[in-house]
mmCIF file of C-alpha atoms and ligand atoms in Angstrom:
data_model
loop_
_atom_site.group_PDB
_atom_site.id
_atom_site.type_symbol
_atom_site.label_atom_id
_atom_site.label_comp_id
_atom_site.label_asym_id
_atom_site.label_seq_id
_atom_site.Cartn_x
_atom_site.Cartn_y
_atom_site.Cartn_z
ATOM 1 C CA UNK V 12 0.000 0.000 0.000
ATOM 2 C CA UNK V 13 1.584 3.553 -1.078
ATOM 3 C CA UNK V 14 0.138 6.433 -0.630
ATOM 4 C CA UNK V 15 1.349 9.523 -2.860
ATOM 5 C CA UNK V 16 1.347 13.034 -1.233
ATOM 6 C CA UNK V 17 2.046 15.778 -3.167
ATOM 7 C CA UNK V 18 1.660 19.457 -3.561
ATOM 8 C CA UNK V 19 3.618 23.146 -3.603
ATOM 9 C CA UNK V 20 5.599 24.977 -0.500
ATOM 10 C CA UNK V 21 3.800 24.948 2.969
ATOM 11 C CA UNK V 22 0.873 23.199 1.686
ATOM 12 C CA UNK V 23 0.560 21.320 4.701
ATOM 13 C CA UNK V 24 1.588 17.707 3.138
ATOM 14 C CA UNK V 25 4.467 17.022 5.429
ATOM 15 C CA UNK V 26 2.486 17.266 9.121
ATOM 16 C CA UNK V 27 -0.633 15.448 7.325
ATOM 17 C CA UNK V 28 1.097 12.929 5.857
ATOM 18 C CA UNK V 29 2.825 11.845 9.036
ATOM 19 C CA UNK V 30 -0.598 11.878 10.630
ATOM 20 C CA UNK V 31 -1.759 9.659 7.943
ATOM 21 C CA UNK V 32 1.145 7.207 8.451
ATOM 22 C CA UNK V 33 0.751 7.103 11.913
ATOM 23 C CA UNK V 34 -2.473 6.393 11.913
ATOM 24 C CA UNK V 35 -2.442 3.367 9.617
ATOM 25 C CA UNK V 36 1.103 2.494 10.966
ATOM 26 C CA UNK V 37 2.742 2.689 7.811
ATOM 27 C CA UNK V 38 6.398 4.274 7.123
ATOM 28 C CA UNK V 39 6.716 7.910 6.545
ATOM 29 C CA UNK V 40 9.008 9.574 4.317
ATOM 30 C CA UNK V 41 9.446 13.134 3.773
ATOM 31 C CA UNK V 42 11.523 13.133 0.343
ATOM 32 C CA UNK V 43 12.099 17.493 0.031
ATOM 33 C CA UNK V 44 14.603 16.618 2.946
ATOM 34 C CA UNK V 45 16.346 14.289 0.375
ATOM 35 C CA UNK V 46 16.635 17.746 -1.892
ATOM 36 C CA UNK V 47 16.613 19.751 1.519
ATOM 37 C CA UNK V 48 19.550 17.560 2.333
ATOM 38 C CA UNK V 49 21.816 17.890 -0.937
ATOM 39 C CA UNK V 50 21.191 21.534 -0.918
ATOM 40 C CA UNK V 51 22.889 22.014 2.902
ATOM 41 C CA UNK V 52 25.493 19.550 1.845
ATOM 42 C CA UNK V 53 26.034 22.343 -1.140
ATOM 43 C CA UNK V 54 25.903 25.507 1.432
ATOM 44 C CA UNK V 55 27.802 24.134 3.748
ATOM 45 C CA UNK V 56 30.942 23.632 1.581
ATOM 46 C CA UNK V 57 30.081 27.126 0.043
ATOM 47 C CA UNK V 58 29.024 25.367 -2.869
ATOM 48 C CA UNK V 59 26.643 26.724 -5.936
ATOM 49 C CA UNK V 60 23.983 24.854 -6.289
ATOM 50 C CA UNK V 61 23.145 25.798 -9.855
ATOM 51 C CA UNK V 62 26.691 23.719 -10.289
ATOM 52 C CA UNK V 63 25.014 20.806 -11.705
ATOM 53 C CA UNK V 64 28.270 18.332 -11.120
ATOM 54 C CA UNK V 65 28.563 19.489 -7.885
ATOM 55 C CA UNK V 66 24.880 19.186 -7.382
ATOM 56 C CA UNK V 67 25.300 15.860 -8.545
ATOM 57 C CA UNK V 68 28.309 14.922 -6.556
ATOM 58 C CA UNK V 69 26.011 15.781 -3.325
ATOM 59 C CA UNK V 70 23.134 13.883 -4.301
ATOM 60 C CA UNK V 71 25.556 11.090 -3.922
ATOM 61 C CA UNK V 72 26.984 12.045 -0.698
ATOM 62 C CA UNK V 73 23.791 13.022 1.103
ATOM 63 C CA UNK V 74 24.101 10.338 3.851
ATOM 64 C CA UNK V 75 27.005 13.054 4.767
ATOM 65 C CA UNK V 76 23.431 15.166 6.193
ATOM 66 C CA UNK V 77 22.253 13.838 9.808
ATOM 67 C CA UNK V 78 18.758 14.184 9.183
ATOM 68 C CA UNK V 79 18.010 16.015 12.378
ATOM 69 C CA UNK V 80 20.117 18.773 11.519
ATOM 70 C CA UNK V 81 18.009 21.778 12.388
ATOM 71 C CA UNK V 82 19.771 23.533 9.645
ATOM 72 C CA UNK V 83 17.546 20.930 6.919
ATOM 73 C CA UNK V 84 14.366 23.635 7.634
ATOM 74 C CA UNK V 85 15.573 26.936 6.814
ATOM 75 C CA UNK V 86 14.387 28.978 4.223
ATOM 76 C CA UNK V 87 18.103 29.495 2.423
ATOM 77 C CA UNK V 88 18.000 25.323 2.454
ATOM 78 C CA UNK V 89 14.336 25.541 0.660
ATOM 79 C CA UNK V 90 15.722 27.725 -1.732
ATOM 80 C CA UNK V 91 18.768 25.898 -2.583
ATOM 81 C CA UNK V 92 17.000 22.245 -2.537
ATOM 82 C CA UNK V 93 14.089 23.640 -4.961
ATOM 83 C CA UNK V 94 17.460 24.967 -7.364
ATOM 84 C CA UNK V 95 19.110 21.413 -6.996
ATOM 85 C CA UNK V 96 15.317 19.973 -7.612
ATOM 86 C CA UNK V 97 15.451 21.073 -11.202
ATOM 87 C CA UNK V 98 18.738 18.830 -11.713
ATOM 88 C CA UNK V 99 17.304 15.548 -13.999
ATOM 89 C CA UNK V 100 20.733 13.541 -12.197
ATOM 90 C CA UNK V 101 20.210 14.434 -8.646
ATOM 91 C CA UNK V 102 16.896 13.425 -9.102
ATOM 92 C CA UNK V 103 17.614 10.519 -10.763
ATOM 93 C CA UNK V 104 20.146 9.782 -8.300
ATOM 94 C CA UNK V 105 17.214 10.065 -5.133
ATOM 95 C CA UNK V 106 15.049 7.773 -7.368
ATOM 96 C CA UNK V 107 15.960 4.549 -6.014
ATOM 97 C CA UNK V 108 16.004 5.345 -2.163
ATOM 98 C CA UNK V 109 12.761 6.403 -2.667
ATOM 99 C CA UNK V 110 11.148 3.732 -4.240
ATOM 100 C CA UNK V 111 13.041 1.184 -1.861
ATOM 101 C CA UNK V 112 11.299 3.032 1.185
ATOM 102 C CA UNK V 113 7.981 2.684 -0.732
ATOM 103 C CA UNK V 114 7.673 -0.792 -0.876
ATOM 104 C CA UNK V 115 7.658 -1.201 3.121
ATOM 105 C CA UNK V 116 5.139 -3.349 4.522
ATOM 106 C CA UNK V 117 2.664 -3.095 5.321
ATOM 107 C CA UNK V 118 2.698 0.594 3.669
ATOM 108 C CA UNK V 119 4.514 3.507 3.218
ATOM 109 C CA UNK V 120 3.193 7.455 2.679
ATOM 110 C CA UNK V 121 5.556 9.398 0.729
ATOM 111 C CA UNK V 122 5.186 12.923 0.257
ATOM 112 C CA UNK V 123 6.900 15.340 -1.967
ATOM 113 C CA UNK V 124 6.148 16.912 -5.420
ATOM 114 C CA UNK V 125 6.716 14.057 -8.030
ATOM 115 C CA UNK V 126 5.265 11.034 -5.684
ATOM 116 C CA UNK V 127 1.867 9.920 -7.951
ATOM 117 C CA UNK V 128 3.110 11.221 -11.194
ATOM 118 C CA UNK V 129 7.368 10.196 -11.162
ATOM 119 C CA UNK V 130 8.387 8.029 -7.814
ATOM 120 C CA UNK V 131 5.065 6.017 -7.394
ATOM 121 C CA UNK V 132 2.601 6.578 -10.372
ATOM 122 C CA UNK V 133 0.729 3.406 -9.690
ATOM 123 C CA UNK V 134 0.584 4.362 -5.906
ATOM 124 C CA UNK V 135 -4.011 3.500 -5.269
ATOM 125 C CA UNK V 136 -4.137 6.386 -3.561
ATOM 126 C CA UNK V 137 -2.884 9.890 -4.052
ATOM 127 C CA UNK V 138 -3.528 12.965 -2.597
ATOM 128 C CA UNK V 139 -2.751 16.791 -4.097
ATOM 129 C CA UNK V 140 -2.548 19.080 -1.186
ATOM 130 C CA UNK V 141 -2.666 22.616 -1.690
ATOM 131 C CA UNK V 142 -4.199 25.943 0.168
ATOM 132 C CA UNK V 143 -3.831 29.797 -1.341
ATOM 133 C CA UNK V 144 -0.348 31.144 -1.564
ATOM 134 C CA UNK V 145 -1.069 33.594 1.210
ATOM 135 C CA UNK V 146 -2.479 31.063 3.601
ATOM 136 C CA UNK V 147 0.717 28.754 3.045
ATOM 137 C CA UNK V 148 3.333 31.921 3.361
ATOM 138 C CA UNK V 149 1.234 32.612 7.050
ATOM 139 C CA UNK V 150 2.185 29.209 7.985
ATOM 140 C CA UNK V 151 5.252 29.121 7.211
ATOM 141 C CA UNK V 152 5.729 32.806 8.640
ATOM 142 C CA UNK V 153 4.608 31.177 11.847
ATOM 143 C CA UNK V 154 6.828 28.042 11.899
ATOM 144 C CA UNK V 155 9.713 30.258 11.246
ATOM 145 C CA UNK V 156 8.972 32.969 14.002
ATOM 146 C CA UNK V 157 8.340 30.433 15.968
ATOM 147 C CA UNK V 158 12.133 29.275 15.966
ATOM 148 C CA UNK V 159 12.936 32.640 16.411
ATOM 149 C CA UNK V 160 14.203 33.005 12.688
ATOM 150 C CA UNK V 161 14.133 36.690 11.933
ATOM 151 C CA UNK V 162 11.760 37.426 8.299
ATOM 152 C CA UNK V 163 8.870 39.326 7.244
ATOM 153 C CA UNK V 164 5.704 37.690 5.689
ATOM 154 C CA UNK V 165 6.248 39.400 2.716
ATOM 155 C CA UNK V 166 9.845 37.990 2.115
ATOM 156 C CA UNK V 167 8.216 34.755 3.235
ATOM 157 C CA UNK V 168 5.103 35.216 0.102
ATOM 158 C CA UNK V 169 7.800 36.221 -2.078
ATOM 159 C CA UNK V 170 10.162 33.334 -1.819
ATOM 160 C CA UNK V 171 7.189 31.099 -1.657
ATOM 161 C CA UNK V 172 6.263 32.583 -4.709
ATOM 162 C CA UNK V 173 9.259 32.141 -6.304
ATOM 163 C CA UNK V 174 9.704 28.320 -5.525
ATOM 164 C CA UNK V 175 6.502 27.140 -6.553
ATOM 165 C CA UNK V 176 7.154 29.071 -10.155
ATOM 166 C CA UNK V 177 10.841 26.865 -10.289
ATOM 167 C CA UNK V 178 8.878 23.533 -9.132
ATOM 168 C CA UNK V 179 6.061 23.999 -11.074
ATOM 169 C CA UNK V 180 8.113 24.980 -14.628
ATOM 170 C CA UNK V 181 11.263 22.793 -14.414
ATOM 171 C CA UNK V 182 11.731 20.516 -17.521
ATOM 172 C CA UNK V 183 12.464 17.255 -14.771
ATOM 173 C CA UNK V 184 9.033 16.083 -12.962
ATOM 174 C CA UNK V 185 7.420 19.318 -12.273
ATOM 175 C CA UNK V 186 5.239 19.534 -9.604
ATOM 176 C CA UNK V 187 1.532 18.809 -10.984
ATOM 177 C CA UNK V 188 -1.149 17.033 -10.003
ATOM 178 C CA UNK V 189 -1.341 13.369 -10.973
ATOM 179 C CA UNK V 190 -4.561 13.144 -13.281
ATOM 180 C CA UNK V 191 -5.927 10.268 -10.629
ATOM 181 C CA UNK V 192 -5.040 12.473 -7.388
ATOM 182 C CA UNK V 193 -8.195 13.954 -4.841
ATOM 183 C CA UNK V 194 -7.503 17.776 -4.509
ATOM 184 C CA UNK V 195 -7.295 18.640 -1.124
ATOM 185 C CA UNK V 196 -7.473 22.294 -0.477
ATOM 186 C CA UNK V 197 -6.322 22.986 3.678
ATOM 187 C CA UNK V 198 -6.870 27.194 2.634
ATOM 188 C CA UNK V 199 -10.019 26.662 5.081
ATOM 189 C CA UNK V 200 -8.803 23.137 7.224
ATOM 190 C CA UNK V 201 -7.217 23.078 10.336
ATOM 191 C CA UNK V 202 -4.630 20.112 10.409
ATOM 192 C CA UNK V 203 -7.351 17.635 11.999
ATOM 193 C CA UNK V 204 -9.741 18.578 9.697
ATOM 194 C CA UNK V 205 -7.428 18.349 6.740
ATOM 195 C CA UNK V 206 -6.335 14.794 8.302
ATOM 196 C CA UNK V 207 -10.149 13.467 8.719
ATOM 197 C CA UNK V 208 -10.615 14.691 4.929
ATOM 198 C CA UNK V 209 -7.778 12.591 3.987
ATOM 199 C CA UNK V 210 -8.781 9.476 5.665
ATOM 200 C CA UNK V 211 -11.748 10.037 4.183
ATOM 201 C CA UNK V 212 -10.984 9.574 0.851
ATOM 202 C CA UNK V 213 -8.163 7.212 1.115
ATOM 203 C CA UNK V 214 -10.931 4.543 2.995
ATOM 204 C CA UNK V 215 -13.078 5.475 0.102
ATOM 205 C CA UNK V 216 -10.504 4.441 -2.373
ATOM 206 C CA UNK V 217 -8.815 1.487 -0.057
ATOM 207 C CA UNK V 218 -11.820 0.330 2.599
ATOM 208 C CA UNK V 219 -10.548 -2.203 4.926
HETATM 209 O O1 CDP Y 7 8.423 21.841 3.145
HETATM 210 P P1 CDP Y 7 8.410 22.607 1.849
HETATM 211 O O2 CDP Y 7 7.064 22.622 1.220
HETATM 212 O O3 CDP Y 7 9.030 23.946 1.962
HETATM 213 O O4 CDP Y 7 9.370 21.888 0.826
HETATM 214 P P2 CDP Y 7 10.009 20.456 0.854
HETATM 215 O O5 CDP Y 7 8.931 19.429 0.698
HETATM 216 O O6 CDP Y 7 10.907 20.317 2.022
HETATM 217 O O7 CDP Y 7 10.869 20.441 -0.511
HETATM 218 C C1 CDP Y 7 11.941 21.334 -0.746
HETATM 219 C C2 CDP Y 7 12.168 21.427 -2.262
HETATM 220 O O8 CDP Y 7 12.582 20.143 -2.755
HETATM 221 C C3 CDP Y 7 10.921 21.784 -3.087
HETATM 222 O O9 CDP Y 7 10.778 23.169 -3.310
HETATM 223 C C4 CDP Y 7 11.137 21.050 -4.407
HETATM 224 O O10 CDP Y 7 11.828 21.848 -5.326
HETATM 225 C C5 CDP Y 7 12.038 19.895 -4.038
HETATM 226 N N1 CDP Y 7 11.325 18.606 -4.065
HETATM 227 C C6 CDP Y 7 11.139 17.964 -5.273
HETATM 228 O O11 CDP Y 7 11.520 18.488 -6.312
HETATM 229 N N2 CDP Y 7 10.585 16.728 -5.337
HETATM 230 C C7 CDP Y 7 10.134 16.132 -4.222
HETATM 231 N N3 CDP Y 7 9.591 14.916 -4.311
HETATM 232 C C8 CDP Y 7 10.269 16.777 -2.971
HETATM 233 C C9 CDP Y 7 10.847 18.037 -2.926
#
């Protein structure tokens, strides 16, 4: 059993599909800290990550990342994951980790971008999470105030802004919607009510 969560920046994806893998006691894997992870590696050794052999040569050294790191969630590591994103060889190079985690038993939820339509396309149930682009830049104002991280909403919108145009117009699995995916808009849903919404449809799709 996979199930495929996808959608743009801040959409909410990440805390509801660990709530969805909790609850059905399946394995949980968040793959933007896979890009998250080669885009540190890249900062931290002063690295550009529009270098696409370099970007390359980290996506094959990003076991060097502890994935606690703290460092994995700031906004200069969005930016420079969503850059190394539009690499066809770095993501080629995550491909296989990825689809070894999804065939856990007795099910794994994977979410990203590229999950239903690239890394799992045959995954029976898939989810597109999404909410307004000012609803998604106040949460992730809020997450990043709350670690005391000094920015203004605006900056916030605008880089938001900014990564969902690179994800959604790169040549290499742009994020989209997977034809077969239920639209879930959280613009209006708190994360329980997002959560019952998705275990709503994915009992629909996979009762028992
Ligand atoms: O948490 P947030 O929505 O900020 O982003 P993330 O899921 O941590 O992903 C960071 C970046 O990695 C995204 O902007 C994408 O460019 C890239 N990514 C991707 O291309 N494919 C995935 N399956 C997951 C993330």
């Amino acid at each position: 059993m996979i199930i495929a969560v996808d959608g743009p920046v801040a959409a909410g994806k990440g805390t509801l599909a660990r709530r969805i893998a909790d609850k059905y006691g399946f394995k949980y894997l968040d793959t933007g800290a896979l890009y998250r992870a080669v885009g540190l590696l890249l900062l931290q050794n002063n690295q550009d990550p529009n270098n696409p052999d370099l970007a390359l040569l980290a996506a094959q050294n990003v076991s060097k990342i502890d994935p606690s790191n703290p460092a994995l969630r700031d906004e200069k590591t969005g930016n420079a994951a969503s850059i190394v994103a539009a690499n066809q060889r770095v993501r080629t190079a995550l491909l296989e980790y990825q689809r070894e985690v999804a065939k856990h038993k007795p099910g794994a939820v994977l979410d990203g971008r590229d999950i239903g339509t690239v890394v799992c396309p045959d995954a029976p149930v898939k989810l597109f999470v999404t909410a307004s682009a000012e609803v998604r830049a106040q949460r992730r104002f809020d997450e990043l105030a709350a670690k005391g991280q000094e920015v203004t909403f605006d900056d916030v919108l605008s880089d938001l802004r900014d990564r969902d145009a690179r994800d959604q117009t790169r040549k290499s699995a742009p994020l989209a919607k997977a034809d077969d995916a239920h639209l879930l808009d959280t613009t209006k849903l708190d994360i329980e009510a997002a959560l019952e919404a998705a275990c709503q449809i994915i009992d629909a799709d996979f009762p028992g």
